[in-house]
Amino acid sequence: ARAGRAGRGRGIWTGRAPLSGRMETPATPPAAPPAEAPAAPPPAAGDTHDAYDPALAPQPFGLHNTGAICYLNSFLQMLVGCTAFTRAVLRGAPYFAQTRTGAAVHAFVRAAGPGGRPAADVARHSAAVLAALAEDLRARRPRVRFGGGQESASEALVHILDMMEPAGAAPAESPATRLFLHRFRCELHCPACRRVVSTETDSAVVLSLFHLDAPGAQGGPGAFSAAVCRQTSPTADYRCPGCGRRGPALRVYTLAMAPEILVCAFNLYEGYGGARRRRDFPERVELPAAGGGRLVYRLVGQVEHAGCLSGGHYWARGLRAGGAVHVLNDTGVAPAAFAPTPDTYMVAFHYAGREA
């Protein structure tokens, strides 16, 4: 999906060397691969207007499940708790009115009543968003089959951000997509010749923390923050272009630019290399900032999934007005708290500010 393509975006630069575009290094690179400079100075994180704003947090409300759309309800509940997204949608009404999905999401955000009371008909808006999304996908992405039954909440994020944009728009320039777009550097390490044999950069809107599925990969808040900044993934049967040997290699992913809204996903499915067990995550994440200090994020949403890839049920926990957390299960709403469970599928962190 276009929402996952590389782009410059307007995110917050971390303490890692910022990279842009795609870059391949030779088989024998220098000890420190050169970094490509950004086109313009990155914005200072402390000056961004996209920090979490409690004044825009909505009151808790439910959404109708008109038939296997719990994945969409849970995702929309997580989304409307991200105040930077709410602000962007409300300010960008003319931009989003160019697409059915954009108009439907704008109507939903208004109905959620950020900073006030939800509209009386807010519960019907998830079905309206899905109808608009399905129509846009049929018209613009005819090969995509989505919306005919239970789908993935993470795929809903990618498709909605994609279809909110007018045709031909750059994802990184979208008032909505840029809030989720993070940039990472991928290095391929050959253990035989002990070299970094290639380096490239790319962007995405969902950060997959699948390496945390391994037993013993848990830790405290610092460990989770470290995992967001740097992940490793083994690659089997790789032929190194430098030494010519074939065998296992290691991919190292390093976060280079963090967005205002950081969405992390876990793999719950045993048939696909995952496991259904609790993964610890904190309510506060700290990332190193360019120029020193820390970028602080707060937990604003949690999506749960019970079942398997072909069926089951989604629900959410979300940060709402007054700093209260509620479980949001279709039309069911009740006070709750954020807590890791074996069913945690996605978590969303919102940029809160910069600290020294």
PDB file of C-alpha atoms in Angstrom, residues 12-129:
ATOM      1  CA  ILE A  12      10.548  13.825  14.624  1.00  0.00           C
ATOM      2  CA  TRP A  13      14.189  12.979  14.075  1.00  0.00           C
ATOM      3  CA  THR A  14      15.727  10.576  16.561  1.00  0.00           C
ATOM      4  CA  GLY A  15      19.277  10.565  17.809  1.00  0.00           C
ATOM      5  CA  ARG A  16      20.254   8.132  15.044  1.00  0.00           C
ATOM      6  CA  ALA A  17      21.744   9.519  11.829  1.00  0.00           C
ATOM      7  CA  PRO A  18      18.761  10.645   9.714  1.00  0.00           C
ATOM      8  CA  LEU A  19      18.559   9.024   6.286  1.00  0.00           C
ATOM      9  CA  SER A  20      16.266   9.641   3.355  1.00  0.00           C
ATOM     10  CA  GLY A  21      15.434   7.788   0.147  1.00  0.00           C
ATOM     11  CA  ARG A  22      16.919   4.395  -0.679  1.00  0.00           C
ATOM     12  CA  MET A  23      20.642   3.741  -0.552  1.00  0.00           C
ATOM     13  CA  GLU A  24      22.711   0.674  -1.357  1.00  0.00           C
ATOM     14  CA  THR A  25      26.257   0.315  -0.087  1.00  0.00           C
ATOM     15  CA  PRO A  26      29.029  -1.656  -1.800  1.00  0.00           C
ATOM     16  CA  ALA A  27      29.995  -5.109  -0.579  1.00  0.00           C
ATOM     17  CA  THR A  28      32.844  -3.633   1.474  1.00  0.00           C
ATOM     18  CA  PRO A  29      31.549  -0.399   2.987  1.00  0.00           C
ATOM     19  CA  PRO A  30      33.475   1.876   5.340  1.00  0.00           C
ATOM     20  CA  ALA A  31      33.195   1.184   9.041  1.00  0.00           C
ATOM     21  CA  ALA A  32      30.433   3.783   9.404  1.00  0.00           C
ATOM     22  CA  PRO A  33      28.109   3.819   6.349  1.00  0.00           C
ATOM     23  CA  PRO A  34      27.615   7.431   5.179  1.00  0.00           C
ATOM     24  CA  ALA A  35      24.304   9.057   6.004  1.00  0.00           C
ATOM     25  CA  GLU A  36      22.387  11.024   3.422  1.00  0.00           C
ATOM     26  CA  ALA A  37      21.403  14.481   4.668  1.00  0.00           C
ATOM     27  CA  PRO A  38      17.714  15.457   4.746  1.00  0.00           C
ATOM     28  CA  ALA A  39      16.486  18.003   2.221  1.00  0.00           C
ATOM     29  CA  ALA A  40      15.661  20.519   4.956  1.00  0.00           C
ATOM     30  CA  PRO A  41      16.498  20.882   8.654  1.00  0.00           C
ATOM     31  CA  PRO A  42      14.206  18.633  10.715  1.00  0.00           C
ATOM     32  CA  PRO A  43      11.662  20.378  12.942  1.00  0.00           C
ATOM     33  CA  ALA A  44      12.537  20.681  16.612  1.00  0.00           C
ATOM     34  CA  ALA A  45      10.430  18.160  18.495  1.00  0.00           C
ATOM     35  CA  GLY A  46       9.736  20.623  21.277  1.00  0.00           C
ATOM     36  CA  ASP A  47       8.204  23.071  18.777  1.00  0.00           C
ATOM     37  CA  THR A  48       5.795  20.666  17.087  1.00  0.00           C
ATOM     38  CA  HIS A  49       2.109  21.457  17.389  1.00  0.00           C
ATOM     39  CA  ASP A  50       1.268  17.776  17.051  1.00  0.00           C
ATOM     40  CA  ALA A  51       1.957  16.758  20.653  1.00  0.00           C
ATOM     41  CA  TYR A  52      -0.837  14.987  22.530  1.00  0.00           C
ATOM     42  CA  ASP A  53      -3.576  17.465  23.496  1.00  0.00           C
ATOM     43  CA  PRO A  54      -5.875  16.316  26.358  1.00  0.00           C
ATOM     44  CA  ALA A  55      -8.370  19.005  25.376  1.00  0.00           C
ATOM     45  CA  LEU A  56      -9.152  17.053  22.183  1.00  0.00           C
ATOM     46  CA  ALA A  57      -9.646  13.685  23.903  1.00  0.00           C
ATOM     47  CA  PRO A  58     -13.221  12.442  23.301  1.00  0.00           C
ATOM     48  CA  GLN A  59     -15.727  11.134  25.802  1.00  0.00           C
ATOM     49  CA  PRO A  60     -16.121   7.329  25.643  1.00  0.00           C
ATOM     50  CA  PHE A  61     -18.705   6.015  23.152  1.00  0.00           C
ATOM     51  CA  GLY A  62     -19.576   2.769  21.397  1.00  0.00           C
ATOM     52  CA  LEU A  63     -19.819   1.769  17.727  1.00  0.00           C
ATOM     53  CA  HIS A  64     -22.364  -0.524  16.074  1.00  0.00           C
ATOM     54  CA  ASN A  65     -21.082  -3.859  14.783  1.00  0.00           C
ATOM     55  CA  THR A  66     -23.170  -4.372  11.660  1.00  0.00           C
ATOM     56  CA  GLY A  67     -21.506  -7.690  10.874  1.00  0.00           C
ATOM     57  CA  ALA A  68     -17.875  -8.737  11.367  1.00  0.00           C
ATOM     58  CA  ILE A  69     -16.572  -5.160  11.587  1.00  0.00           C
ATOM     59  CA  CYS A  70     -15.184  -5.345  15.130  1.00  0.00           C
ATOM     60  CA  TYR A  71     -11.694  -4.965  13.605  1.00  0.00           C
ATOM     61  CA  LEU A  72     -12.732  -1.572  12.220  1.00  0.00           C
ATOM     62  CA  ASN A  73     -14.512  -0.480  15.402  1.00  0.00           C
ATOM     63  CA  SER A  74     -11.462  -1.226  17.543  1.00  0.00           C
ATOM     64  CA  PHE A  75      -9.111   0.509  15.130  1.00  0.00           C
ATOM     65  CA  LEU A  76     -11.316   3.623  14.879  1.00  0.00           C
ATOM     66  CA  GLN A  77     -11.499   3.790  18.680  1.00  0.00           C
ATOM     67  CA  MET A  78      -7.706   3.743  18.805  1.00  0.00           C
ATOM     68  CA  LEU A  79      -7.484   6.298  16.007  1.00  0.00           C
ATOM     69  CA  VAL A  80      -9.857   8.853  17.541  1.00  0.00           C
ATOM     70  CA  GLY A  81      -7.792   8.794  20.736  1.00  0.00           C
ATOM     71  CA  CYS A  82      -4.823  10.193  18.764  1.00  0.00           C
ATOM     72  CA  THR A  83      -5.355  13.930  19.090  1.00  0.00           C
ATOM     73  CA  ALA A  84      -2.828  14.882  16.390  1.00  0.00           C
ATOM     74  CA  PHE A  85      -4.901  12.846  13.921  1.00  0.00           C
ATOM     75  CA  THR A  86      -8.108  14.509  15.146  1.00  0.00           C
ATOM     76  CA  ARG A  87      -6.575  17.957  14.694  1.00  0.00           C
ATOM     77  CA  ALA A  88      -5.262  17.139  11.216  1.00  0.00           C
ATOM     78  CA  VAL A  89      -8.619  15.774  10.030  1.00  0.00           C
ATOM     79  CA  LEU A  90     -10.605  18.730  11.361  1.00  0.00           C
ATOM     80  CA  ARG A  91      -8.199  21.278   9.905  1.00  0.00           C
ATOM     81  CA  GLY A  92      -7.904  19.456   6.600  1.00  0.00           C
ATOM     82  CA  ALA A  93     -11.615  19.133   5.810  1.00  0.00           C
ATOM     83  CA  PRO A  94     -11.316  20.468   2.201  1.00  0.00           C
ATOM     84  CA  TYR A  95      -8.373  18.137   1.522  1.00  0.00           C
ATOM     85  CA  PHE A  96     -10.122  15.032   2.825  1.00  0.00           C
ATOM     86  CA  ALA A  97     -13.417  15.923   1.126  1.00  0.00           C
ATOM     87  CA  GLN A  98     -11.743  14.914  -2.161  1.00  0.00           C
ATOM     88  CA  THR A  99     -12.224  11.208  -1.343  1.00  0.00           C
ATOM     89  CA  ARG A 100     -15.185   9.214  -0.022  1.00  0.00           C
ATOM     90  CA  THR A 101     -13.027   7.708   2.732  1.00  0.00           C
ATOM     91  CA  GLY A 102     -11.606  11.058   3.744  1.00  0.00           C
ATOM     92  CA  ALA A 103     -15.072  12.598   3.960  1.00  0.00           C
ATOM     93  CA  ALA A 104     -16.404   9.639   5.964  1.00  0.00           C
ATOM     94  CA  VAL A 105     -13.489   9.734   8.419  1.00  0.00           C
ATOM     95  CA  HIS A 106     -13.912  13.490   8.811  1.00  0.00           C
ATOM     96  CA  ALA A 107     -17.620  12.975   9.605  1.00  0.00           C
ATOM     97  CA  PHE A 108     -16.705  10.279  12.138  1.00  0.00           C
ATOM     98  CA  VAL A 109     -14.126  12.464  13.891  1.00  0.00           C
ATOM     99  CA  ARG A 110     -16.623  15.333  14.121  1.00  0.00           C
ATOM    100  CA  ALA A 111     -19.290  12.976  15.480  1.00  0.00           C
ATOM    101  CA  ALA A 112     -16.853  11.711  18.131  1.00  0.00           C
ATOM    102  CA  GLY A 113     -17.062  15.205  19.610  1.00  0.00           C
ATOM    103  CA  PRO A 114     -13.395  15.863  20.462  1.00  0.00           C
ATOM    104  CA  GLY A 115     -13.297  18.000  23.565  1.00  0.00           C
ATOM    105  CA  GLY A 116     -17.063  17.720  24.015  1.00  0.00           C
ATOM    106  CA  ARG A 117     -19.940  15.264  23.804  1.00  0.00           C
ATOM    107  CA  PRO A 118     -20.233  12.644  21.038  1.00  0.00           C
ATOM    108  CA  ALA A 119     -23.068  13.087  18.544  1.00  0.00           C
ATOM    109  CA  ALA A 120     -26.177  11.022  19.132  1.00  0.00           C
ATOM    110  CA  ASP A 121     -25.547   9.062  15.921  1.00  0.00           C
ATOM    111  CA  VAL A 122     -21.810   8.467  16.388  1.00  0.00           C
ATOM    112  CA  ALA A 123     -22.317   4.689  16.706  1.00  0.00           C
ATOM    113  CA  ARG A 124     -23.360   4.378  13.042  1.00  0.00           C
ATOM    114  CA  HIS A 125     -20.242   6.018  11.623  1.00  0.00           C
ATOM    115  CA  SER A 126     -17.993   2.944  11.533  1.00  0.00           C
ATOM    116  CA  ALA A 127     -20.309   1.296   8.999  1.00  0.00           C
ATOM    117  CA  ALA A 128     -20.274   4.516   6.949  1.00  0.00           C
ATOM    118  CA  VAL A 129     -16.455   4.583   6.986  1.00  0.00           C
TER     119      VAL A 129
END
